[in-house]
PDB file of C-alpha atoms in Angstrom:
ATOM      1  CA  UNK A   1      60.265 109.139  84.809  1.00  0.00           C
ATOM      2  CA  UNK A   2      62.271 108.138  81.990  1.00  0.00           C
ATOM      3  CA  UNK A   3      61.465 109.747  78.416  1.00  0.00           C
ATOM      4  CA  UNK A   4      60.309 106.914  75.854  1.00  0.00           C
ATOM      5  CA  UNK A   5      62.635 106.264  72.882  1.00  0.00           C
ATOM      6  CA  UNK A   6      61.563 106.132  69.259  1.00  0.00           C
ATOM      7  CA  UNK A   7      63.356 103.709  66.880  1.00  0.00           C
ATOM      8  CA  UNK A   8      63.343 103.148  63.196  1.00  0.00           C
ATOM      9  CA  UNK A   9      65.053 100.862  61.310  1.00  0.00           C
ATOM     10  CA  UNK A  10      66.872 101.628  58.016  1.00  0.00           C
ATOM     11  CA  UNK A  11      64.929  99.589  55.923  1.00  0.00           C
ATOM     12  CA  UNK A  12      63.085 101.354  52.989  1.00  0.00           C
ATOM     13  CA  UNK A  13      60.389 100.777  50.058  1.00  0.00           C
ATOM     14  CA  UNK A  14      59.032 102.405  47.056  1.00  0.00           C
ATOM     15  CA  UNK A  15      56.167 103.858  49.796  1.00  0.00           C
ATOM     16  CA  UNK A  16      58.680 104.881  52.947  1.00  0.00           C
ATOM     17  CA  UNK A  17      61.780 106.691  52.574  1.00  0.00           C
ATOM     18  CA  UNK A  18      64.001 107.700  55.386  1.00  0.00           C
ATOM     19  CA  UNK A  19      63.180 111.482  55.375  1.00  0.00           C
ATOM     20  CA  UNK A  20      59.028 110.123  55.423  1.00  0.00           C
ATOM     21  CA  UNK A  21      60.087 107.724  58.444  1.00  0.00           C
ATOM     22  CA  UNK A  22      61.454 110.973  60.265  1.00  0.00           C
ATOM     23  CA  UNK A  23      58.154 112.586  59.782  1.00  0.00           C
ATOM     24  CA  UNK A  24      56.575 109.875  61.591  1.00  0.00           C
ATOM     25  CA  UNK A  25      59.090 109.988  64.266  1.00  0.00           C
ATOM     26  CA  UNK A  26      58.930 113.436  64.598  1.00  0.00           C
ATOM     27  CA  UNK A  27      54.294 113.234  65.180  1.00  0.00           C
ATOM     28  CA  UNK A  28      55.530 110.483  68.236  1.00  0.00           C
ATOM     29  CA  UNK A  29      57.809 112.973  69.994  1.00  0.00           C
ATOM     30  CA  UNK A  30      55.051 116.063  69.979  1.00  0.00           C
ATOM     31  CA  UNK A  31      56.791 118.936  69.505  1.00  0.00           C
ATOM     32  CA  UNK A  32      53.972 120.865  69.859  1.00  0.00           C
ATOM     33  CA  UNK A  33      54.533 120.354  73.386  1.00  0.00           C
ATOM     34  CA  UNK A  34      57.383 122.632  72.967  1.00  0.00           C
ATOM     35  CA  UNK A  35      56.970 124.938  70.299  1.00  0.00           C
ATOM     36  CA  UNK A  36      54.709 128.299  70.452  1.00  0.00           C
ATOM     37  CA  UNK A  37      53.323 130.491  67.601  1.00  0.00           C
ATOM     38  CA  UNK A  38      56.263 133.030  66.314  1.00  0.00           C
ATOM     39  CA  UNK A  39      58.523 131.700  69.248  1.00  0.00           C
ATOM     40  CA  UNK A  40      62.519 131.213  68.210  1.00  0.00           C
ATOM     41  CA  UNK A  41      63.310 127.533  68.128  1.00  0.00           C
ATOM     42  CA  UNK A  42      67.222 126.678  68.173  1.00  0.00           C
ATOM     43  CA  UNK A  43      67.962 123.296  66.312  1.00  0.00           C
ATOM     44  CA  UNK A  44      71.096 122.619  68.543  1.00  0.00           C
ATOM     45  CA  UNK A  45      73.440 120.624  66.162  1.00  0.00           C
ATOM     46  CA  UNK A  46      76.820 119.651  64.768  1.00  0.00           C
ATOM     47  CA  UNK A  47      77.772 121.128  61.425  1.00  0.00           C
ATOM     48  CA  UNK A  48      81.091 119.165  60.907  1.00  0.00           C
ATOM     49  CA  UNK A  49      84.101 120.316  60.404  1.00  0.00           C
ATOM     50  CA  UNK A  50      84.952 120.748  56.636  1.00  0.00           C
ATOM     51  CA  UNK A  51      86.504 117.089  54.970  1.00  0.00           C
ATOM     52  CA  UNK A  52      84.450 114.882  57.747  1.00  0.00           C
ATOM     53  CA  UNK A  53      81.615 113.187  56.408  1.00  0.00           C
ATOM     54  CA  UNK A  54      80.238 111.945  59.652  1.00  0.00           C
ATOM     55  CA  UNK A  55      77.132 114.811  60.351  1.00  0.00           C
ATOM     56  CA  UNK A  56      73.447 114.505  59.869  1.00  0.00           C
ATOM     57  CA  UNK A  57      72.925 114.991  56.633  1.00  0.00           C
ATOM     58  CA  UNK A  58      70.856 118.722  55.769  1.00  0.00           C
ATOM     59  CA  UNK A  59      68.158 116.836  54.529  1.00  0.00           C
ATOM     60  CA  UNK A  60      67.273 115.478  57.652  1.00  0.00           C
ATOM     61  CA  UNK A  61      67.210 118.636  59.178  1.00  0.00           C
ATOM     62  CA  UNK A  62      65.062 119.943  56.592  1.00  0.00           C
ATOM     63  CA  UNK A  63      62.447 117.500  57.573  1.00  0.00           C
ATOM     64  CA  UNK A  64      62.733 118.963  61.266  1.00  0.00           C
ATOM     65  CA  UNK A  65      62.364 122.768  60.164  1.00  0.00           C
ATOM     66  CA  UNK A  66      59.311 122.328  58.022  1.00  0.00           C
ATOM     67  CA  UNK A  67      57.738 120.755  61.408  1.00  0.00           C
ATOM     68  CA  UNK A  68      58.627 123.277  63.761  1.00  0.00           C
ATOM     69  CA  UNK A  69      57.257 125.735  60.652  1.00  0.00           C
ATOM     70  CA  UNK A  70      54.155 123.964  60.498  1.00  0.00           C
ATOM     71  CA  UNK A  71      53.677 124.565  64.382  1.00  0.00           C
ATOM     72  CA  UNK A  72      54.257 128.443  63.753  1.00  0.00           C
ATOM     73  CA  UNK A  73      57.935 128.213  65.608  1.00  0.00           C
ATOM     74  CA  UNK A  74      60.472 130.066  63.912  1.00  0.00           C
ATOM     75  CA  UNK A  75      63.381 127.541  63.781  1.00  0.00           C
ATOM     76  CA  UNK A  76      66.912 128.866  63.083  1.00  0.00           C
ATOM     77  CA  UNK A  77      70.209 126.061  62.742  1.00  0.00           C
ATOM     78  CA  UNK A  78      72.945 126.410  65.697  1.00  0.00           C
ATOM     79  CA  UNK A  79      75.890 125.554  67.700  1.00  0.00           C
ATOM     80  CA  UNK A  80      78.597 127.322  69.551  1.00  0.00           C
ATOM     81  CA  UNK A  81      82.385 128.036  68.151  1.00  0.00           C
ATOM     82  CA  UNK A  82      85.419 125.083  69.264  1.00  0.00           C
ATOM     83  CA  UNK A  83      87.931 125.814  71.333  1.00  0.00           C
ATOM     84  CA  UNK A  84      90.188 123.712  69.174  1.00  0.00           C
ATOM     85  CA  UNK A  85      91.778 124.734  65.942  1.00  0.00           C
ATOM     86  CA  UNK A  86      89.988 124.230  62.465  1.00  0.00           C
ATOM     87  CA  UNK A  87      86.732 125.567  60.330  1.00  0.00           C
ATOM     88  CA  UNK A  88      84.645 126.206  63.358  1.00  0.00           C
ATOM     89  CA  UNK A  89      86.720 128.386  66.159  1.00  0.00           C
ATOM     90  CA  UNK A  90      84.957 131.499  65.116  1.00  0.00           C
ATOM     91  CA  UNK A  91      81.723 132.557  63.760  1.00  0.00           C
ATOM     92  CA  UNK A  92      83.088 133.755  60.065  1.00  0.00           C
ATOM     93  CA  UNK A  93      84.782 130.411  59.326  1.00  0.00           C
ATOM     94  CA  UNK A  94      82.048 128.509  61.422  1.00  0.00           C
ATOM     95  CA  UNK A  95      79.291 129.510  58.934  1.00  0.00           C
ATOM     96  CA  UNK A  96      81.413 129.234  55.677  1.00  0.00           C
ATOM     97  CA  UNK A  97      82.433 125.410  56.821  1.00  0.00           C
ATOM     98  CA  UNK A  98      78.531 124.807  57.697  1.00  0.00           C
ATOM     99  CA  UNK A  99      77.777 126.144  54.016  1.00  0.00           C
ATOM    100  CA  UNK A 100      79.962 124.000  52.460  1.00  0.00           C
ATOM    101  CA  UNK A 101      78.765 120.679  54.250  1.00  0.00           C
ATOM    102  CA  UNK A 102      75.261 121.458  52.870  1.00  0.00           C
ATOM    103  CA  UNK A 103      73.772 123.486  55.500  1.00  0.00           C
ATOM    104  CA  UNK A 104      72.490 126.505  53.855  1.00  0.00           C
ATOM    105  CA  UNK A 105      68.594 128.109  53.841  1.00  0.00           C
ATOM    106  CA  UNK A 106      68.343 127.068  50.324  1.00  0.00           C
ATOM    107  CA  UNK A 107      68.430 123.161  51.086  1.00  0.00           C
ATOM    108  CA  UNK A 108      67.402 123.153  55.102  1.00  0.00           C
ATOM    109  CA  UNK A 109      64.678 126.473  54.642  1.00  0.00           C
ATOM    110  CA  UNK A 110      66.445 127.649  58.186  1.00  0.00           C
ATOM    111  CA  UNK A 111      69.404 130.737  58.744  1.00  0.00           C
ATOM    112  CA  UNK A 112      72.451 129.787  60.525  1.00  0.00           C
ATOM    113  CA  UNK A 113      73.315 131.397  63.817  1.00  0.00           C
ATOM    114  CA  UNK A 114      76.264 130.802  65.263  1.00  0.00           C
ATOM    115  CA  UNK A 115      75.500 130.976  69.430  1.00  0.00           C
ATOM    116  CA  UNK A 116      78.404 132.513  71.098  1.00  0.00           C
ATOM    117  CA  UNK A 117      79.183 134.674  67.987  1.00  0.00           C
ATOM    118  CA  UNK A 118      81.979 136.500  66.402  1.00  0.00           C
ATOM    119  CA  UNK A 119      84.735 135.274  68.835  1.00  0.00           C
ATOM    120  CA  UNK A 120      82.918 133.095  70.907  1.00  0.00           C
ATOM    121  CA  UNK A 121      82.466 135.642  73.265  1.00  0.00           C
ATOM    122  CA  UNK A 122      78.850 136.659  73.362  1.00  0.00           C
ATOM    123  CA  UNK A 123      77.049 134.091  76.268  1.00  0.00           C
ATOM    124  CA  UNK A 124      74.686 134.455  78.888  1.00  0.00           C
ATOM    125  CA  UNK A 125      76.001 132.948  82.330  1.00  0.00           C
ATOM    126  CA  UNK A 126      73.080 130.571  83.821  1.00  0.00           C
ATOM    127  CA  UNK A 127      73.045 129.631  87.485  1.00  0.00           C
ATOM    128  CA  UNK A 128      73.224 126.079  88.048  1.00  0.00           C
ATOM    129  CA  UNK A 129      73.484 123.661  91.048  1.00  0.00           C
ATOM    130  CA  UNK A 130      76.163 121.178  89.328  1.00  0.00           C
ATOM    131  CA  UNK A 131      78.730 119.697  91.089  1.00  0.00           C
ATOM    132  CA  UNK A 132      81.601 121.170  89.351  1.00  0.00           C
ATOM    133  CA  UNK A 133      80.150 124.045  87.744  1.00  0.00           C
ATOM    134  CA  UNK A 134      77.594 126.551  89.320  1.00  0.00           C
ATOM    135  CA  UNK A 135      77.858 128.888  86.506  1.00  0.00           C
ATOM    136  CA  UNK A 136      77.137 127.403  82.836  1.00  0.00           C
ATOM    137  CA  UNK A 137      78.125 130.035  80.319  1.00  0.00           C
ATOM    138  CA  UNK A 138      76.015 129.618  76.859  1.00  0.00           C
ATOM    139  CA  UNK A 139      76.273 130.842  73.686  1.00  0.00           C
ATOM    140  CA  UNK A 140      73.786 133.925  73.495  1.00  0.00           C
ATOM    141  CA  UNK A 141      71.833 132.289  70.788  1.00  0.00           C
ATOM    142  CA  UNK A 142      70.611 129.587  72.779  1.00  0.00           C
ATOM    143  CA  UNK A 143      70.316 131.047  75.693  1.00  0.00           C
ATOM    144  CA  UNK A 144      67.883 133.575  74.298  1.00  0.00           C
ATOM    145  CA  UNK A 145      65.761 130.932  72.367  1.00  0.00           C
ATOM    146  CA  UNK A 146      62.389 129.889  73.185  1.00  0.00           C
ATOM    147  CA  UNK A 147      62.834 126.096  72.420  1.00  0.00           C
ATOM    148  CA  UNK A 148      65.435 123.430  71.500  1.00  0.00           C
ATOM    149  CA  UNK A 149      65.767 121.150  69.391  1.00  0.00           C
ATOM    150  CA  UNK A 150      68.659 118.677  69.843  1.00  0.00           C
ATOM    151  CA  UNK A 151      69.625 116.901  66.406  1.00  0.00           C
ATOM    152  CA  UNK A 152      72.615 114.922  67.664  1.00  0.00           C
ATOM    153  CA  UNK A 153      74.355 111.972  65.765  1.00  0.00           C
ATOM    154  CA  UNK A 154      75.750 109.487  68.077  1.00  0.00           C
ATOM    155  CA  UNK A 155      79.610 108.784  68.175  1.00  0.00           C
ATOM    156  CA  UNK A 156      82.545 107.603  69.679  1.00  0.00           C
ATOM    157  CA  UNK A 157      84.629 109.434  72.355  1.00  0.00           C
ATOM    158  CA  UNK A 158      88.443 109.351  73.400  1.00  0.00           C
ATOM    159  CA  UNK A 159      87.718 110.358  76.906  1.00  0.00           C
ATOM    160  CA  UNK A 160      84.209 109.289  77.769  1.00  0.00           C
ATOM    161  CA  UNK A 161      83.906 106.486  75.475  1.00  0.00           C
ATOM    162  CA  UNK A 162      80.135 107.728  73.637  1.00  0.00           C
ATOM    163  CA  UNK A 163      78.807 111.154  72.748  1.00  0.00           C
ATOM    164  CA  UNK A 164      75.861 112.002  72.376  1.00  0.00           C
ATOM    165  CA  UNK A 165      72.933 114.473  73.119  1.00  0.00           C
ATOM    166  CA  UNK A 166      74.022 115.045  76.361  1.00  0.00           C
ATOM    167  CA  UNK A 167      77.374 116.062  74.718  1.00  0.00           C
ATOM    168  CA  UNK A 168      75.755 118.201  72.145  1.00  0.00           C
ATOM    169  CA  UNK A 169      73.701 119.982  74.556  1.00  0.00           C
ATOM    170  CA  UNK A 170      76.187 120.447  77.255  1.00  0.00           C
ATOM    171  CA  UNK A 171      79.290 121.185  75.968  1.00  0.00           C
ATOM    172  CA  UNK A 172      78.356 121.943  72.630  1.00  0.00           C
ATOM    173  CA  UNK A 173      75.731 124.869  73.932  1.00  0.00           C
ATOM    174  CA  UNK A 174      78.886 126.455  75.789  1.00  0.00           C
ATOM    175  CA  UNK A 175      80.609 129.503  74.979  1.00  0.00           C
ATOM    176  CA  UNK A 176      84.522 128.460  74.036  1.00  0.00           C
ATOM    177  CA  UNK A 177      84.924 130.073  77.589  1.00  0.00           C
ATOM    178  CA  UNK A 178      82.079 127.515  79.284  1.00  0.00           C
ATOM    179  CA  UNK A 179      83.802 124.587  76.789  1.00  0.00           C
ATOM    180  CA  UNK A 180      87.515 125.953  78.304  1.00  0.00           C
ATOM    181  CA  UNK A 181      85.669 125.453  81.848  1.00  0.00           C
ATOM    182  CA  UNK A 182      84.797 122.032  81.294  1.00  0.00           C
ATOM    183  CA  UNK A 183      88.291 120.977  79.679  1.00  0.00           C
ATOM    184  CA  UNK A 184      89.967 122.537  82.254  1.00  0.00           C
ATOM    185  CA  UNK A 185      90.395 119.629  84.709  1.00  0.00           C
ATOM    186  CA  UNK A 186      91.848 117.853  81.589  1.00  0.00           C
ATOM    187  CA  UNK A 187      95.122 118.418  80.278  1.00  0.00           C
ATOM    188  CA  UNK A 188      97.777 116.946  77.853  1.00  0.00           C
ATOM    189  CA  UNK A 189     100.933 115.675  78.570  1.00  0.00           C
ATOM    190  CA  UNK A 190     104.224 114.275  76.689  1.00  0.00           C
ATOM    191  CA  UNK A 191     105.458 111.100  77.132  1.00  0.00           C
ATOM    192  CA  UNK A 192     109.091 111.813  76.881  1.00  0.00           C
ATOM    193  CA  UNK A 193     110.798 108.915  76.431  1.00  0.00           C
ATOM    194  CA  UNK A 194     108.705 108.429  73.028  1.00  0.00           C
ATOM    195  CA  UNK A 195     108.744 112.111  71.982  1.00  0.00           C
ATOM    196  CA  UNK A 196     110.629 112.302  69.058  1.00  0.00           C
ATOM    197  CA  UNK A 197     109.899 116.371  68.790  1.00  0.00           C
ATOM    198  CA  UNK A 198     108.163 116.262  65.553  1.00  0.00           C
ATOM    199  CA  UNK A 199     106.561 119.452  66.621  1.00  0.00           C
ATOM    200  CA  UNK A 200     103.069 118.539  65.505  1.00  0.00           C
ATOM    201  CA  UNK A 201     101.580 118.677  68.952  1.00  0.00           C
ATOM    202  CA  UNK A 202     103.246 122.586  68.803  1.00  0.00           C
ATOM    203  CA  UNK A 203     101.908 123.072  65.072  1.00  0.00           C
ATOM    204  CA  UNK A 204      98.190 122.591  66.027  1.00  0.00           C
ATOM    205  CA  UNK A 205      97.966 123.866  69.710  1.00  0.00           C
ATOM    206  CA  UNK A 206      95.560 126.545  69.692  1.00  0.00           C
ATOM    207  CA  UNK A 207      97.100 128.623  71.863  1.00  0.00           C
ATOM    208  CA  UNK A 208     101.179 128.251  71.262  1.00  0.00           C
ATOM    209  CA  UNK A 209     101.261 126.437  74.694  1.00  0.00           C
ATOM    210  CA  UNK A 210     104.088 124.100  73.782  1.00  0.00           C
ATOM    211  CA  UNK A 211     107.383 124.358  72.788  1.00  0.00           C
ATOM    212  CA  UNK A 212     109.908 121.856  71.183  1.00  0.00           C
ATOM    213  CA  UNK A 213     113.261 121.708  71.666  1.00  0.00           C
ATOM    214  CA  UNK A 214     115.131 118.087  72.449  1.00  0.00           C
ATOM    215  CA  UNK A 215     111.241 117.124  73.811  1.00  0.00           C
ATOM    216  CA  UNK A 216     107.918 118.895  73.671  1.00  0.00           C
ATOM    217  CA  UNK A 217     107.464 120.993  76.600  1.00  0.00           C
ATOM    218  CA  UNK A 218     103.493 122.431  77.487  1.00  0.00           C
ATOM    219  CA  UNK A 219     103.566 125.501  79.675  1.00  0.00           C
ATOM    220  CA  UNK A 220     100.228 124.810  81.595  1.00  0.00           C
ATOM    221  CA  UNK A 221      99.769 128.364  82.407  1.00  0.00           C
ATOM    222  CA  UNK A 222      98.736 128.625  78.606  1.00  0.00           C
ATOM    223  CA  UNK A 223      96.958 125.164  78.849  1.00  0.00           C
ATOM    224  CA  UNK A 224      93.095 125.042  78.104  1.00  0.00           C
ATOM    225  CA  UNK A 225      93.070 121.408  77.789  1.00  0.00           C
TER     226      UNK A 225
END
Protein backbone atom coordinates (compact mmCIF):
# COMPACT_ATOMS: atom_id res chain seq x y z
CA UNK A 1 0.00 0.00 0.00
CA UNK A 2 1.46 3.16 -0.92
CA UNK A 3 2.78 5.56 1.99
CA UNK A 4 0.72 8.98 2.02
CA UNK A 5 2.67 12.15 1.15
CA UNK A 6 2.68 15.33 3.19
CA UNK A 7 2.96 18.70 1.37
CA UNK A 8 3.46 22.24 2.44
CA UNK A 9 3.65 25.10 0.58
CA UNK A 10 6.24 27.89 1.06
CA UNK A 11 4.02 30.45 1.93
CA UNK A 12 4.54 32.11 5.41
CA UNK A 13 2.92 34.71 8.03
CA UNK A 14 3.72 36.53 11.11
CA UNK A 15 1.96 33.16 12.93
CA UNK A 16 3.68 30.15 10.63
CA UNK A 17 7.18 30.01 9.77
CA UNK A 18 8.77 27.28 7.79
CA UNK A 19 10.64 25.55 10.69
CA UNK A 20 6.76 25.68 12.69
CA UNK A 21 5.24 24.14 9.32
CA UNK A 22 7.91 21.23 9.70
CA UNK A 23 6.70 20.62 13.15
CA UNK A 24 3.36 20.03 11.86
CA UNK A 25 4.61 17.85 9.18
CA UNK A 26 6.66 16.02 11.30
CA UNK A 27 3.06 15.12 14.13
CA UNK A 28 1.42 13.72 10.42
CA UNK A 29 4.27 11.29 9.72
CA UNK A 30 4.30 9.67 13.53
CA UNK A 31 7.54 9.01 14.29
CA UNK A 32 6.69 7.56 17.28
CA UNK A 33 5.92 4.69 15.23
CA UNK A 34 9.55 4.36 14.84
CA UNK A 35 11.40 5.69 17.57
CA UNK A 36 11.92 3.84 21.15
CA UNK A 37 13.04 5.29 24.54
CA UNK A 38 17.11 5.62 24.58
CA UNK A 39 17.17 3.82 21.09
CA UNK A 40 19.98 5.36 18.44
CA UNK A 41 18.17 7.13 15.65
CA UNK A 42 20.41 7.86 12.42
CA UNK A 43 19.18 11.09 10.53
CA UNK A 44 20.46 9.71 7.11
CA UNK A 45 21.42 12.95 5.17
CA UNK A 46 23.55 14.97 2.78
CA UNK A 47 25.99 17.40 4.32
CA UNK A 48 27.22 19.06 1.02
CA UNK A 49 30.26 19.31 -0.14
CA UNK A 50 32.05 22.57 0.98
CA UNK A 51 31.18 25.83 -1.71
CA UNK A 52 27.60 24.11 -2.72
CA UNK A 53 24.77 25.76 -1.31
CA UNK A 54 22.20 23.26 -2.37
CA UNK A 55 21.67 21.07 1.27
CA UNK A 56 18.93 21.25 3.79
CA UNK A 57 19.64 23.88 5.69
CA UNK A 58 20.80 22.80 9.75
CA UNK A 59 17.92 24.46 10.91
CA UNK A 60 15.65 22.18 9.48
CA UNK A 61 17.30 19.42 10.89
CA UNK A 62 17.23 20.94 14.17
CA UNK A 63 13.52 20.87 14.08
CA UNK A 64 13.80 16.96 13.37
CA UNK A 65 16.28 16.24 16.40
CA UNK A 66 14.31 18.03 19.04
CA UNK A 67 11.34 15.54 17.86
CA UNK A 68 13.06 12.42 17.91
CA UNK A 69 14.42 13.98 21.56
CA UNK A 70 11.07 14.58 22.65
CA UNK A 71 10.19 10.80 21.87
CA UNK A 72 13.29 9.72 24.10
CA UNK A 73 15.34 8.53 20.73
CA UNK A 74 18.78 9.49 20.78
CA UNK A 75 19.26 11.02 17.27
CA UNK A 76 22.83 11.42 15.93
CA UNK A 77 23.45 13.29 12.06
CA UNK A 78 24.95 10.78 9.27
CA UNK A 79 26.03 9.66 5.95
CA UNK A 80 28.69 7.51 4.48
CA UNK A 81 32.21 8.83 2.85
CA UNK A 82 32.20 9.45 -1.49
CA UNK A 83 34.00 7.53 -3.55
CA UNK A 84 34.76 10.61 -5.58
CA UNK A 85 37.34 13.21 -4.80
CA UNK A 86 36.56 16.35 -2.55
CA UNK A 87 35.60 17.34 1.33
CA UNK A 88 33.79 14.15 2.00
CA UNK A 89 36.04 10.90 0.85
CA UNK A 90 37.05 10.29 4.38
CA UNK A 91 35.73 10.70 7.78
CA UNK A 92 38.38 13.62 8.99
CA UNK A 93 37.59 15.91 6.04
CA UNK A 94 33.88 14.60 5.94
CA UNK A 95 33.15 16.10 9.41
CA UNK A 96 35.27 19.35 9.02
CA UNK A 97 33.24 20.11 5.52
CA UNK A 98 29.83 19.19 7.50
CA UNK A 99 31.04 21.81 10.25
CA UNK A 100 31.58 24.37 8.02
CA UNK A 101 28.13 24.10 6.10
CA UNK A 102 26.44 24.64 9.52
CA UNK A 103 26.07 21.25 10.79
CA UNK A 104 27.51 21.26 14.16
CA UNK A 105 25.75 20.17 17.84
CA UNK A 106 25.73 23.74 18.71
CA UNK A 107 23.06 24.79 15.95
CA UNK A 108 21.36 21.10 15.11
CA UNK A 109 21.68 19.78 19.21
CA UNK A 110 22.87 16.28 17.37
CA UNK A 111 26.88 14.72 17.03
CA UNK A 112 28.03 13.86 13.67
CA UNK A 113 28.91 10.30 12.81
CA UNK A 114 30.30 9.57 9.87
CA UNK A 115 28.87 5.70 8.91
CA UNK A 116 31.57 3.83 7.22
CA UNK A 117 34.28 5.74 9.21
CA UNK A 118 37.86 6.64 9.03
CA UNK A 119 38.46 5.29 5.45
CA UNK A 120 35.24 4.21 4.56
CA UNK A 121 36.01 0.94 5.54
CA UNK A 122 34.05 0.04 8.61
CA UNK A 123 30.39 -1.61 7.15
CA UNK A 124 28.30 -4.35 8.00
CA UNK A 125 27.44 -6.63 4.85
CA UNK A 126 23.44 -7.22 4.82
CA UNK A 127 21.92 -10.08 2.86
CA UNK A 128 19.60 -9.01 0.33
CA UNK A 129 17.49 -10.60 -2.49
CA UNK A 130 18.21 -7.70 -5.21
CA UNK A 131 18.67 -8.36 -8.56
CA UNK A 132 22.11 -7.16 -8.96
CA UNK A 133 23.33 -7.13 -5.57
CA UNK A 134 22.75 -9.90 -2.87
CA UNK A 135 25.13 -8.39 -0.53
CA UNK A 136 24.52 -4.53 0.45
CA UNK A 137 27.55 -3.34 2.36
CA UNK A 138 26.59 -0.28 4.88
CA UNK A 139 28.33 2.04 6.67
CA UNK A 140 28.59 0.60 10.35
CA UNK A 141 26.77 3.54 11.72
CA UNK A 142 23.65 2.82 10.13
CA UNK A 143 23.70 -0.45 10.12
CA UNK A 144 23.93 -0.56 13.89
CA UNK A 145 21.14 2.10 14.45
CA UNK A 146 17.84 1.49 15.81
CA UNK A 147 15.86 3.88 13.45
CA UNK A 148 16.22 6.14 10.37
CA UNK A 149 15.47 9.05 9.54
CA UNK A 150 15.83 10.03 5.85
CA UNK A 151 16.19 13.98 5.40
CA UNK A 152 16.75 14.03 1.64
CA UNK A 153 16.53 17.19 -0.65
CA UNK A 154 15.36 16.36 -4.03
CA UNK A 155 17.65 16.98 -7.15
CA UNK A 156 18.64 16.45 -10.47
CA UNK A 157 20.69 13.47 -11.80
CA UNK A 158 23.13 12.96 -14.87
CA UNK A 159 22.43 9.32 -15.09
CA UNK A 160 19.00 8.66 -13.67
CA UNK A 161 17.50 11.91 -14.31
CA UNK A 162 16.04 12.62 -10.25
CA UNK A 163 17.53 11.77 -6.88
CA UNK A 164 16.05 11.43 -4.19
CA UNK A 165 15.38 9.39 -0.94
CA UNK A 166 15.76 6.35 -2.57
CA UNK A 167 19.23 7.71 -3.62
CA UNK A 168 20.08 8.91 -0.20
CA UNK A 169 19.18 5.76 1.39
CA UNK A 170 20.63 3.40 -1.06
CA UNK A 171 23.65 4.55 -2.25
CA UNK A 172 24.27 7.10 0.14
CA UNK A 173 23.98 4.38 3.25
CA UNK A 174 26.84 2.35 1.36
CA UNK A 175 30.26 1.91 2.37
CA UNK A 176 32.62 3.61 -0.61
CA UNK A 177 33.12 -0.23 -1.24
CA UNK A 178 29.00 -0.91 -1.52
CA UNK A 179 28.92 2.78 -3.56
CA UNK A 180 32.12 1.21 -5.84
CA UNK A 181 29.62 -1.93 -6.24
CA UNK A 182 26.90 -0.02 -7.54
CA UNK A 183 29.11 2.24 -9.98
CA UNK A 184 30.72 -0.57 -11.15
CA UNK A 185 28.54 -1.44 -14.18
CA UNK A 186 29.18 2.27 -15.08
CA UNK A 187 32.21 3.53 -16.48
CA UNK A 188 33.74 6.61 -18.29
CA UNK A 189 35.01 6.85 -21.52
CA UNK A 190 36.91 9.48 -23.92
CA UNK A 191 35.63 10.60 -26.90
CA UNK A 192 38.76 10.88 -28.86
CA UNK A 193 38.21 12.73 -31.65
CA UNK A 194 37.20 15.77 -29.21
CA UNK A 195 39.88 15.09 -26.57
CA UNK A 196 42.05 17.81 -26.62
CA UNK A 197 44.25 16.19 -23.51
CA UNK A 198 43.70 18.95 -21.14
CA UNK A 199 44.37 16.43 -18.48
CA UNK A 200 41.53 17.47 -16.22
CA UNK A 201 39.73 14.18 -16.43
CA UNK A 202 43.51 12.77 -15.10
CA UNK A 203 43.76 15.75 -12.45
CA UNK A 204 40.54 14.73 -10.56
CA UNK A 205 40.33 10.86 -11.03
CA UNK A 206 40.35 9.45 -7.71
CA UNK A 207 42.30 6.76 -8.32
CA UNK A 208 45.13 7.88 -11.12
CA UNK A 209 43.19 5.62 -13.61
CA UNK A 210 43.92 7.75 -16.65
CA UNK A 211 46.69 8.86 -18.37
CA UNK A 212 47.26 11.64 -21.04
CA UNK A 213 49.46 11.62 -23.62
CA UNK A 214 48.26 12.70 -27.44
CA UNK A 215 44.51 11.51 -25.88
CA UNK A 216 43.31 10.52 -22.45
CA UNK A 217 43.65 6.94 -21.96
CA UNK A 218 41.52 5.11 -18.68
CA UNK A 219 43.05 1.82 -17.67
CA UNK A 220 39.74 0.07 -16.54
CA UNK A 221 41.54 -2.27 -14.34
CA UNK A 222 41.87 0.91 -12.02
CA UNK A 223 38.27 2.03 -13.03
CA UNK A 224 35.59 2.35 -10.16
CA UNK A 225 33.28 4.23 -12.27
Amino acid sequence: MPAKVYFTDMTTNPNMNMLQKLELLLKKVELEKIIEKDKFVAVKLHFGEYGNLAFIRPQYVKIIVDQIKKLGGKPFLTDANTLYTGHRSNAVDHLINAYLNGFTYEVTGAPVIIADGLRGSDEIKVKIDGNYVKEAKIGAAIALADAIVAVTHFKGHEATGFGGTIKNVGMGSASRAGKMEQHSDSKPYVVEEKCVACGTCAKFCPVGAITVTKVAKIDYEKCIG
